[in-house]
Amino acid sequence: MRGGQGVARAPVLQFTNCRILRGGALLREDLWVRGGRILDPEKLFFEERRVADEQRDCGGRILAPGFIDVQINGGFGVDFSQATEDVGLGVALVARRILSHGVTSFCPTLVTSPPEVYHKVLPQIPVTSGGPHGAGVLGLHLEGPFISREKRGAHPEAHLRSFEANAFHDVLATYGPLDNVRIVTLAPELGRSHEVIRELTARGICVSLGHSVADLRAAEAAVQSGATFITHLFNAMLPFHHRDPGIVGLLTSDQLPPGRGIFYGMIADGTHTNPAALRIAHRAHPQGLVLVTDAIPALGLGNGRHTLGQQEVEVDGLTAYVAGTTTLSGSIAPMDVCVRHFLQATGCSVESALEAASLHPAQLLGLEKCKGTLDFGADADFVVLDDSLHVRATYISGELVWQAEEARQ
Amino acid sequence: MKLIILDHYSQASEWAAKYIRNRIIQFNPGPDKYFTLGLPTGLPREHPESYHSFMWNNFFKHIDIHPENTHILDGNAADLQAECDAFEEKIKAAGGIELFVGGIGPDGHVAFNEPGSSLVSRTRVKTLAMDTILANARFFDGKLASVPTMALTVGVGTVMDAREVMILITGAHKAFALYKAIEEGVNHMWTVSAFQQHPHSVFVCDEDATLELKGKTVKYFKGLMLVHNKLVDPLYSIKEKEIDKSQSSKKPYSD
């Protein structure tokens, strides 16, 4: 519970002996929390003349904003694209388990599915706040079915659709009500995509380009219509070509609307993107990089065969393939593993790596006032990390919701 | 007067910090015995670079002081003179200032007691000299028009009432002021000179600040550094103090 009239009387919590990520730097500062939000201690000192009610020693560790995963298809055996009777329970299970990965907010993602699945599943996954029960649901990410046949990747061909006939009406007919939807991934080369993009954007839904054979011009036009994200850069799109960089060229395009940047998801699991490619993207446009897991239901399970959407996948170590093929089927690397791999592969600063998993996804969704930062007034969702960026504890609304085993002693 | 001369700014700062620390621990403060530290006043409250922010970021947030025990002059008070009078009363109520720590302006002022300030002045509203306004412009994006022309300040007399005064002077641009303050007479044009008449004053400076002093003055006080350094070495610790009571029988050196 946050805000409200009782906030002033709520206990003040002071996290000491830590380094906090604020303003793009790791500062030796205490983190103050009250009523589920980050508190300005200077105001507390001079205006309310109060000190903290409780101090918690963080052992010299790093406090970073909680990670935000905007592309995760399931995990721990749960598949968000399966129209089961207890969708809510599945989402809750994943929400709880990803706390140990440092994720405090996420967008459950559905891959290309038949309309019946969307109509059944979408109403069962409302936007919810996080807490001891699990990470908060920011809204759904619908990846498909309005994507390119050629670049469908692991998405089932039978359920691909286009909106050439009735544009936005086709979208509504396929998904049903869009109340709980936050992001839609589509291929802009499909006819009438601009109408759809404008309509979705007008409803506050983030439009992402992906699973597409669009050239740079088509991609730029889509951004001008309102698209702001690229789904897993490099994967399921035309490769960079020096005379037509395709969607990848958006990173350095000069045709973007003034004042607006492009964000792009990257799966930094060590498999989906070669470290050299990761570095090229990061160096070209570091401010737009958003780390995503694109995790599949096999996340957290062992090797073997599991279900994703309407298809079967094979897990082998840290890699998952469409069963019987060499097509990658999504990642099973947890978010904190991605953050560490990203740090090591790009040689970027710890601050950059942490922002790629927190601030940037928050900015993508327009939530940077309350999520993805430790600025005063923001929601007190944060992670306690050691110097090698392993998650030691996770907090939501200033409440401890997960803790590593050793810390409990 | 003790004149403490260190090589560089950082060493002067460290010496001063250690001295203050030892003084506080020797004083043996407790719930019924407060160590009252006096500091000079600054900018008005509403500005982002306000003195409150300055004090918070540079001092208060690093220690466990209770807000109730901090007293800062409020430049936004309705009746400024009443605010100043009340401040004087608060000092009295706290038992007087045990140690006042301040700096010196290039014009020899302490706090905002500009040249011409009465040497027996109390806490009051003071119009700032152009030099001071120019120096403060850096806190207001260089815009002179935005710099306040008045400030509330403790008076020279107020500081003289403190049981001990420590003045920090570093940099060549302060050298002339230091010369005027300690080698010339007591003069209201160089208000820091008033402390020549204070029984316990400590001036901590770096080499550059001594550039306008007579060679023999500098030589004399540098020669005393062996003795003066005993004030900061050994460095007392509150925990050790509880274990070893004999430490408290050591008296601070006096000249």
XYZ file of C-alpha atoms in Angstrom:
664
model
C 0.000 0.000 0.000
C 1.437 3.371 -0.907
C 0.605 7.019 -0.332
C -2.618 8.002 1.376
C -3.249 10.047 4.476
C -1.507 7.695 6.880
C 1.861 8.108 5.189
C 3.171 10.786 7.519
C 2.624 8.489 10.469
C 4.095 5.443 8.729
C 7.462 4.280 10.063
C 10.580 5.677 8.419
C 13.069 3.084 7.264
C 16.713 4.029 6.692
C 18.963 1.686 4.699
C 22.562 2.481 5.636
C 26.044 1.323 4.681
C 25.179 0.961 1.011
C 25.739 2.426 -2.427
C 22.605 3.475 -4.271
C 22.048 3.950 -7.976
C 20.839 7.473 -8.451
C 21.301 9.903 -11.336
C 23.291 7.341 -13.291
C 25.912 6.911 -10.583
C 26.509 4.664 -7.606
C 26.534 7.028 -4.619
C 27.538 6.363 -1.058
C 24.163 7.436 0.314
C 21.518 6.099 2.634
C 18.164 5.100 1.152
C 15.142 6.335 3.088
C 11.715 4.750 2.682
C 8.277 5.593 4.055
C 4.820 4.458 3.049
C 6.190 2.294 0.246
C 7.980 5.186 -1.412
C 11.500 6.602 -1.486
C 11.689 9.472 0.992
C 13.673 12.715 0.885
C 15.609 12.658 4.171
C 16.500 16.342 3.969
C 12.829 17.304 4.040
C 12.230 14.866 6.881
C 15.110 16.408 8.847
C 14.325 20.102 8.395
C 10.538 20.140 7.993
C 9.312 17.241 10.096
C 12.328 17.243 12.430
C 12.292 13.449 12.552
C 14.851 10.681 12.453
C 14.421 7.134 11.159
C 12.334 4.664 13.130
C 14.431 1.755 11.965
C 17.871 1.458 10.419
C 18.984 -1.491 8.302
C 22.648 -2.094 7.611
C 23.162 -3.239 4.007
C 26.685 -4.525 4.537
C 28.272 -2.204 1.964
C 26.128 -3.640 -0.832
C 24.588 -2.029 -3.908
C 20.951 -0.919 -3.881
C 19.506 -0.678 -7.385
C 15.948 -0.125 -8.645
C 14.102 -3.421 -9.046
C 14.503 -4.993 -12.482
C 11.649 -4.694 -14.967
C 11.170 -7.485 -17.509
C 8.979 -6.407 -20.433
C 9.239 -9.678 -22.317
C 8.722 -12.959 -20.461
C 6.581 -15.775 -21.841
C 6.293 -17.795 -18.660
C 8.541 -19.842 -16.429
C 8.699 -22.616 -13.884
C 6.427 -24.709 -16.075
C 3.870 -21.914 -16.533
C 3.070 -20.831 -20.101
C 1.246 -17.494 -20.331
C 0.005 -18.415 -23.824
C -1.875 -21.490 -22.602
C -5.584 -20.923 -22.050
C -5.897 -22.883 -18.850
C -8.601 -22.436 -16.208
C -6.196 -21.035 -13.645
C -4.209 -18.494 -15.640
C -4.118 -16.209 -12.603
C -2.438 -18.870 -10.488
C 0.208 -19.427 -13.164
C 0.983 -15.715 -13.387
C 1.160 -15.511 -9.600
C 3.621 -18.395 -9.455
C 5.956 -16.783 -11.960
C 5.556 -13.402 -10.251
C 6.686 -14.917 -6.983
C 9.588 -16.931 -8.387
C 11.159 -14.103 -10.383
C 11.600 -12.076 -7.178
C 14.777 -14.084 -6.618
C 16.033 -12.824 -9.989
C 15.626 -9.233 -8.822
C 12.542 -8.580 -10.970
C 9.962 -6.415 -9.208
C 7.688 -5.632 -12.188
C 7.026 -7.479 -15.437
C 4.893 -7.743 -18.568
C 3.604 -11.296 -19.038
C 4.063 -12.001 -22.745
C 1.837 -14.016 -25.050
C 3.230 -15.382 -28.320
C 1.154 -15.800 -31.491
C -2.022 -17.656 -30.499
C -5.527 -18.175 -31.882
C -8.152 -15.570 -30.876
C -9.830 -17.989 -28.427
C -6.669 -18.015 -26.346
C -6.479 -14.223 -26.182
C -10.158 -13.917 -25.318
C -9.793 -16.400 -22.505
C -6.424 -15.356 -21.118
C -6.322 -11.551 -21.349
C -9.146 -10.820 -18.896
C -7.489 -13.118 -16.343
C -4.254 -11.104 -16.166
C -5.041 -7.669 -14.778
C -2.493 -5.005 -13.909
C -1.490 -5.559 -10.276
C 0.895 -4.085 -7.749
C 3.778 -6.171 -6.508
C 4.301 -7.252 -2.936
C 5.313 -10.247 -0.835
C 3.127 -12.328 -3.151
C 5.267 -11.472 -6.163
C 6.424 -8.954 -8.743
C 3.897 -6.454 -10.042
C 2.163 -6.981 -13.405
C 2.510 -3.811 -15.473
C 0.336 -5.108 -18.291
C 0.541 -7.683 -21.052
C 2.956 -7.862 -23.944
C 1.267 -9.342 -27.017
C 3.945 -10.566 -29.389
C 2.036 -11.462 -32.555
C 0.000 -12.662 -34.354
C 0.409 -9.659 -36.664
C 3.930 -10.551 -37.674
C 5.907 -11.615 -40.719
C 5.599 -15.199 -41.924
C 9.221 -15.254 -42.948
C 10.458 -14.041 -39.565
C 8.032 -15.874 -37.319
C 10.816 -17.723 -35.512
C 9.199 -20.033 -32.969
C 5.672 -18.651 -33.529
C 3.175 -21.100 -35.060
C 2.534 -20.364 -38.741
C -1.072 -21.460 -38.582
C -2.063 -18.607 -36.273
C -0.355 -15.678 -37.992
C -2.776 -12.914 -39.013
C -2.870 -9.651 -40.869
C -5.003 -6.538 -40.380
C -5.139 -5.542 -44.052
C -8.885 -5.968 -44.189
C -10.155 -4.009 -41.213
C -7.062 -2.557 -39.528
C -7.838 -1.847 -35.848
C -11.078 -3.782 -35.927
C -9.103 -6.870 -36.824
C -6.894 -6.201 -33.834
C -9.845 -5.938 -31.468
C -11.468 -9.006 -32.973
C -8.301 -11.010 -32.428
C -7.369 -9.876 -28.921
C -10.663 -8.815 -27.421
C -10.675 -5.841 -24.992
C -7.233 -4.246 -24.642
C -7.600 -2.989 -21.047
C -4.753 -5.081 -19.661
C -2.453 -4.708 -22.676
C 0.730 -2.668 -22.356
C 2.864 -3.611 -25.383
C 2.048 -5.004 -28.823
C 4.747 -6.351 -31.141
C 3.884 -6.214 -34.819
C 5.496 -6.142 -38.241
C 5.094 -2.661 -39.773
C 5.311 -3.914 -43.378
C 1.834 -5.424 -42.997
C -0.803 -3.372 -44.813
C -2.546 -0.619 -42.782
C -0.086 -0.969 -39.950
C 0.086 2.799 -39.577
C -3.575 3.033 -38.674
C -3.133 0.254 -36.155
C 0.008 1.800 -34.682
C -1.682 5.174 -34.293
C -4.757 3.656 -32.707
C -2.752 1.562 -30.237
C -0.503 4.489 -29.361
C -3.518 6.706 -28.793
C -4.697 4.171 -26.216
C -1.388 4.367 -24.353
C -0.212 1.014 -25.648
C 3.455 0.763 -26.553
C 3.974 -0.472 -30.112
C 7.064 -2.538 -30.769
C 8.536 -3.587 -34.099
C 9.612 -7.191 -34.408
C 9.351 -10.475 -36.301
C 9.508 -8.365 -39.438
C 11.221 -7.974 -42.800
C 10.752 -4.223 -42.830
C 13.453 -2.076 -44.355
C 14.723 1.035 -42.603
C 12.257 3.344 -44.346
C 9.264 1.273 -43.300
C 10.628 1.070 -39.768
C 11.155 4.843 -39.598
C 7.638 5.442 -40.853
C 6.352 3.150 -38.134
C 8.248 5.108 -35.497
C 6.834 8.326 -36.886
C 3.385 6.807 -36.470
C 4.129 6.062 -32.832
C 6.199 2.899 -32.451
C 8.767 3.259 -29.653
C 10.296 -0.191 -29.140
C 12.114 -2.918 -31.050
C 11.500 -6.497 -29.965
C 14.702 -8.474 -29.316
C 17.025 -6.529 -31.639
C 18.768 -8.573 -34.321
C 16.546 -11.601 -33.766
C 13.632 -12.175 -36.184
C 14.398 -9.227 -38.426
C 16.541 -8.538 -41.488
C 20.226 -8.441 -40.707
C 22.020 -5.109 -40.767
C 23.055 -4.223 -44.330
C 25.207 -1.203 -45.048
C 22.839 0.053 -47.783
C 19.700 -0.799 -45.905
C 20.227 -1.279 -42.190
C 16.642 -2.411 -41.720
C 15.091 -2.154 -38.259
C 18.563 -2.234 -36.716
C 19.225 1.111 -38.405
C 16.683 2.764 -36.106
C 19.386 2.923 -33.441
C 21.167 5.653 -35.338
C 18.355 6.944 -37.545
C 18.008 10.687 -37.981
C 14.375 10.375 -39.024
C 12.948 9.852 -35.587
C 10.468 12.443 -34.286
C 12.342 15.181 -32.374
C 12.573 14.589 -28.655
C 11.688 10.937 -29.015
C 14.205 8.106 -28.818
C 13.864 4.472 -29.766
C 14.193 1.696 -27.187
C 15.249 -1.794 -28.101
C 15.086 -5.088 -26.257
C 18.178 -7.251 -26.024
C 18.400 -10.808 -24.827
C 21.826 -10.923 -23.190
C 21.792 -14.601 -22.314
C 25.028 -15.396 -24.130
C 23.182 -17.248 -26.912
C 20.701 -14.994 -28.664
C 23.209 -12.276 -29.422
C 26.911 -12.555 -30.111
C 28.811 -10.341 -27.640
C 30.281 -8.347 -30.529
C 26.793 -7.568 -31.818
C 25.715 -6.651 -28.283
C 28.608 -4.209 -28.116
C 27.809 -2.648 -31.487
C 24.238 -1.972 -30.437
C 25.230 -0.714 -27.004
C 27.867 1.635 -28.355
C 25.555 2.949 -31.064
C 22.703 3.791 -28.696
C 23.338 2.968 -25.022
C 20.399 5.007 -23.737
C 17.850 2.875 -25.554
C 18.999 -0.562 -24.509
C 16.430 -2.559 -22.544
C 17.425 -5.933 -21.154
C 14.692 -8.544 -21.515
C 14.727 -12.240 -20.701
C 12.205 -13.414 -23.343
C 12.078 -16.330 -20.936
C 10.016 -19.378 -21.830
C 8.127 -21.717 -19.488
C 11.273 -23.833 -19.157
C 12.919 -21.029 -17.142
C 13.813 -22.524 -13.795
C 13.199 -26.116 -14.942
C 15.784 -28.680 -16.010
C 16.789 -30.100 -19.384
C 14.117 -31.819 -21.483
C 10.959 -31.150 -23.471
C 8.424 -28.419 -22.501
C 5.494 -26.491 -24.024
C 5.626 -22.951 -25.484
C 2.471 -21.545 -27.038
C 1.209 -24.182 -29.394
C 4.630 -25.822 -29.844
C 7.146 -28.085 -28.129
C 10.651 -26.959 -27.124
C 13.827 -28.772 -26.147
C 16.011 -27.399 -23.292
C 19.732 -28.064 -23.215
C 21.680 -26.225 -20.540
C 21.155 -22.453 -20.990
C 19.683 -22.831 -24.497
C 16.190 -23.759 -25.723
C 15.290 -24.797 -29.309
C 12.081 -25.511 -31.202
C 11.942 -29.296 -30.772
C 13.645 -31.058 -33.670
C 15.170 -27.870 -35.146
C 18.027 -25.459 -34.521
C 15.723 -22.460 -34.268
C 16.124 -20.684 -30.951
C 12.925 -20.841 -28.973
C 13.425 -18.156 -26.388
C 15.766 -17.822 -23.478
C 15.890 -19.457 -20.077
C 18.425 -17.115 -18.533
C 17.036 -15.249 -15.506
C 17.185 -11.432 -15.521
C 20.080 -11.156 -13.095
C 22.123 -13.576 -15.232
C 21.366 -11.334 -18.222
C 22.519 -8.255 -16.313
C 25.795 -9.911 -15.349
C 26.398 -11.254 -18.826
C 25.618 -7.850 -20.341
C 28.094 -6.186 -17.983
C 30.820 -8.657 -18.785
C 30.225 -8.753 -22.564
C 30.062 -4.994 -23.124
C 32.537 -3.910 -20.477
C 30.067 -1.157 -19.605
C 29.794 0.404 -16.161
C 27.807 -1.261 -13.407
C 25.476 1.740 -13.504
C 24.761 1.239 -17.230
C 24.069 -2.448 -16.789
C 21.667 -1.776 -13.938
C 19.875 1.018 -15.810
C 19.387 -1.241 -18.828
C 17.314 -3.550 -16.625
C 15.445 -0.899 -14.642
C 15.439 2.717 -15.784
C 15.211 2.066 -19.515
C 12.212 -0.308 -19.398
C 10.523 2.180 -17.050
C 11.179 4.993 -19.518
C 9.878 2.843 -22.361
C 6.564 2.463 -20.541
C 6.492 6.075 -19.363
C 6.747 4.988 -15.725
C 10.081 6.563 -14.818
C 8.508 8.803 -12.195
C 7.633 5.830 -9.999
C 9.506 2.790 -11.336
C 13.038 2.033 -12.381
C 14.599 4.726 -10.203
C 15.456 5.475 -6.579
C 14.491 9.125 -6.900
C 12.445 10.715 -4.120
C 8.774 9.829 -4.481
C 9.376 6.720 -6.572
C 7.958 3.368 -5.489
C 10.416 1.672 -3.132
C 10.993 -1.347 -5.382
C 14.665 -2.220 -5.211
C 17.243 -5.003 -5.104
C 20.244 -5.494 -2.860
C 23.197 -6.725 -4.917
C 26.722 -7.725 -4.089
C 29.638 -6.377 -6.140
C 29.334 -9.178 -8.690
C 25.661 -8.207 -9.143
C 24.178 -11.293 -7.553
C 20.798 -10.603 -5.972
C 20.924 -10.781 -2.178
C 17.484 -9.395 -1.374
C 14.467 -7.941 -3.144
C 12.152 -5.227 -1.802
C 8.776 -4.074 -3.088
C 7.129 -0.975 -1.572
C 9.898 -0.937 1.002
C 9.010 -4.423 2.194
C 11.427 -7.356 2.052
C 9.877 -9.866 -0.353
C 12.809 -12.176 -1.011
C 16.158 -12.872 0.579
C 19.110 -15.093 -0.345
C 19.737 -18.097 1.928
C 22.995 -16.880 3.521
C 21.448 -13.570 4.535
C 18.880 -15.319 6.691
C 21.470 -16.534 9.177
C 46.482 32.152 19.573
C 47.633 28.882 18.146
C 48.632 29.192 14.485
C 48.696 25.750 12.878
C 50.454 25.624 9.508
C 50.088 22.552 7.274
C 51.485 22.046 3.761
C 48.252 21.657 1.820
C 44.500 22.242 1.954
C 43.732 18.579 2.544
C 46.182 18.322 5.452
C 44.813 21.500 7.007
C 41.278 20.108 6.700
C 42.293 16.816 8.251
C 44.120 18.494 11.150
C 41.100 20.640 11.880
C 38.762 17.627 11.730
C 40.922 15.641 14.128
C 41.139 18.587 16.509
C 37.385 19.004 16.598
C 36.936 15.274 17.114
C 39.365 15.185 20.031
C 37.749 18.258 21.558
C 34.299 16.694 21.436
C 35.445 13.399 22.915
C 37.473 15.092 25.649
C 34.443 17.200 26.511
C 32.681 13.909 27.239
C 29.229 14.924 25.987
C 26.105 13.128 27.117
C 22.307 13.454 27.280
C 22.693 16.117 29.974
C 25.830 17.674 28.630
C 25.666 18.931 25.052
C 28.702 19.977 23.036
C 27.522 23.085 21.220
C 29.284 23.546 17.894
C 28.908 26.904 16.218
C 29.158 27.393 12.468
C 28.758 30.506 10.304
C 25.447 31.180 8.546
C 24.823 31.194 4.808
C 22.311 31.493 1.996
C 18.517 31.872 2.195
C 16.447 28.741 2.572
C 14.355 28.619 -0.606
C 17.233 28.361 -2.972
C 18.142 24.865 -4.155
C 21.728 25.567 -3.185
C 20.408 26.682 0.158
C 22.393 26.592 3.312
C 20.034 23.877 4.562
C 20.987 21.672 1.602
C 24.624 22.514 2.131
C 24.493 21.600 5.818
C 22.503 18.444 5.114
C 24.742 17.138 2.343
C 28.048 18.113 3.912
C 27.375 17.456 7.569
C 24.027 16.365 8.982
C 23.407 13.350 6.760
C 26.760 11.863 7.711
C 26.131 11.935 11.459
C 23.360 10.819 13.770
C 22.427 14.245 15.086
C 18.767 14.713 16.003
C 17.052 17.512 14.037
C 15.906 18.985 17.357
C 19.514 19.738 18.161
C 20.239 21.744 15.019
C 19.498 25.453 14.890
C 19.768 27.340 11.635
C 18.822 30.971 11.172
C 15.690 31.200 9.054
C 16.107 33.771 6.319
C 12.401 33.473 5.507
C 11.156 34.406 8.979
C 8.466 37.074 9.097
C 10.347 39.228 11.595
C 14.050 38.879 10.826
C 15.318 40.779 13.853
C 13.132 38.699 16.166
C 14.568 35.594 14.498
C 18.078 36.878 15.246
C 17.227 37.728 18.862
C 15.668 34.319 19.346
C 18.844 32.734 17.992
C 20.914 34.526 20.606
C 18.509 33.219 23.258
C 18.861 29.656 21.924
C 22.634 29.924 22.230
C 22.242 31.040 25.833
C 19.775 28.243 26.522
C 22.229 25.691 25.140
C 24.838 26.917 27.602
C 26.811 28.951 25.109
C 28.903 27.832 22.170
C 31.714 25.479 23.180
C 33.606 25.711 19.892
C 32.961 28.006 16.936
C 34.430 26.895 13.608
C 34.553 29.365 10.774
C 36.461 30.607 7.762
C 37.699 34.009 6.699
C 36.777 36.077 3.694
C 39.369 37.782 1.471
C 38.233 40.992 3.131
C 38.887 39.539 6.544
C 35.284 38.927 7.510
C 34.070 36.081 9.679
C 30.526 34.806 9.011
C 28.934 37.797 7.243
C 30.499 40.408 9.460
C 31.709 42.583 6.608
C 34.330 45.329 7.006
C 32.914 47.980 9.273
C 30.881 45.576 11.368
C 30.970 46.342 15.068
C 33.359 44.096 16.939
C 30.727 43.679 19.653
C 27.863 42.973 17.229
C 25.254 40.294 17.896
C 23.194 38.112 15.522
C 21.480 40.460 13.049
C 20.512 41.207 9.463
C 23.512 42.289 7.449
C 23.806 43.841 4.007
C 26.410 41.987 2.033
C 29.478 43.577 0.488
C 29.842 43.403 -3.302
C 32.794 41.031 -2.881
C 30.609 38.581 -1.005
C 27.779 38.901 -3.530
C 30.219 38.170 -6.343
C 31.574 35.171 -4.458
C 28.040 33.840 -3.920
C 27.057 34.265 -7.564
C 28.328 30.774 -8.312
C 25.401 29.385 -6.270
C 22.910 31.265 -8.459
C 24.038 30.305 -11.955
C 26.307 33.326 -12.093
C 23.317 35.663 -12.139
C 24.206 38.617 -9.932
C 20.606 39.839 -9.853
C 19.531 36.576 -8.218
C 22.032 36.742 -5.380
C 20.529 37.840 -2.068
C 21.935 41.139 -0.829
C 21.109 40.514 2.799
C 21.889 37.691 5.132
C 21.307 36.802 8.745
C 24.560 36.348 10.565
C 25.985 35.745 13.985
C 27.814 38.815 15.195
C 31.490 39.213 16.037
C 30.476 39.555 19.674
C 28.423 36.372 19.419
C 31.478 34.442 18.237
C 33.713 36.077 20.831
C 31.413 34.621 23.509
C 32.265 31.095 22.364
C 34.639 29.289 24.688
C 36.945 28.515 21.785
C 37.225 29.806 18.212
C 38.774 27.928 15.300
C 39.307 29.722 11.995
C 40.249 27.823 8.822
C 42.209 29.766 6.219
C 43.520 28.178 3.056
C 44.726 29.547 -0.263
C 46.872 32.451 -1.382
C 43.824 34.691 -1.894
C 43.288 34.666 1.872
C 46.931 35.432 2.719
C 46.497 39.179 3.023
C 43.449 38.804 5.227
C 45.361 36.443 7.525
C 48.195 38.966 7.728
C 45.754 41.723 8.671
C 44.024 39.446 11.139
C 47.047 38.399 13.183
C 49.984 40.702 12.491
C 48.218 44.042 12.483
C 45.973 45.536 15.121
C 42.429 44.818 16.104
C 40.374 46.661 13.498
C 36.708 46.576 12.492
C 37.746 46.673 8.827
C 39.210 43.195 9.287
C 36.717 41.686 11.702
C 38.592 38.406 12.239
C 41.246 40.497 14.025
C 38.821 40.647 16.977
C 39.915 37.144 17.937
C 43.285 38.497 19.030
C 41.358 39.301 22.169
C 39.872 35.823 22.532
C 41.524 33.626 25.187
C 41.331 30.421 23.107
C 41.733 30.816 19.362
C 43.143 28.393 16.812
C 43.983 29.425 13.255
C 44.505 26.475 10.905
C 46.029 27.278 7.531
C 48.003 25.926 4.600
C 51.353 27.257 3.312
C 49.741 29.469 0.692
C 47.720 31.323 3.290
C 50.907 32.355 5.100
C 52.441 34.107 2.076
C 51.865 37.597 3.459
C 53.116 36.849 6.979
C 56.563 37.741 8.259
C 59.080 34.957 7.870
C 59.714 34.961 11.627
C 55.997 34.532 12.417
C 55.795 31.486 10.188
C 59.057 30.091 11.548
C 57.940 30.546 15.122
C 54.663 28.744 14.704
C 56.041 26.017 12.493
C 58.513 25.371 15.292
C 55.583 24.842 17.646
C 53.985 22.195 15.391
C 55.703 19.416 17.336
C 53.802 20.486 20.431
C 50.578 21.428 18.604
C 50.413 18.065 16.870
C 49.903 16.454 20.275
C 46.404 17.923 20.136
C 45.530 15.590 17.279
C 47.798 12.657 18.032
C 46.729 10.434 19.778
C 43.358 10.556 18.111
C 40.734 9.725 20.721
C 37.937 7.274 20.194
C 34.669 7.264 22.115
C 34.785 3.487 22.556
C 38.338 3.567 23.875
C 37.418 6.374 26.201
C 34.930 4.193 27.985
C 37.496 1.446 28.433
C 40.426 3.635 29.487
C 39.337 6.416 31.855
C 42.884 7.700 32.278
C 42.660 9.323 28.851
C 40.266 11.920 30.203
C 42.839 13.211 32.683
C 44.853 14.667 29.784
C 44.264 18.382 29.514
C 44.371 20.150 26.140
C 47.544 22.178 25.621
C 47.142 25.881 26.236
C 49.509 28.737 25.471
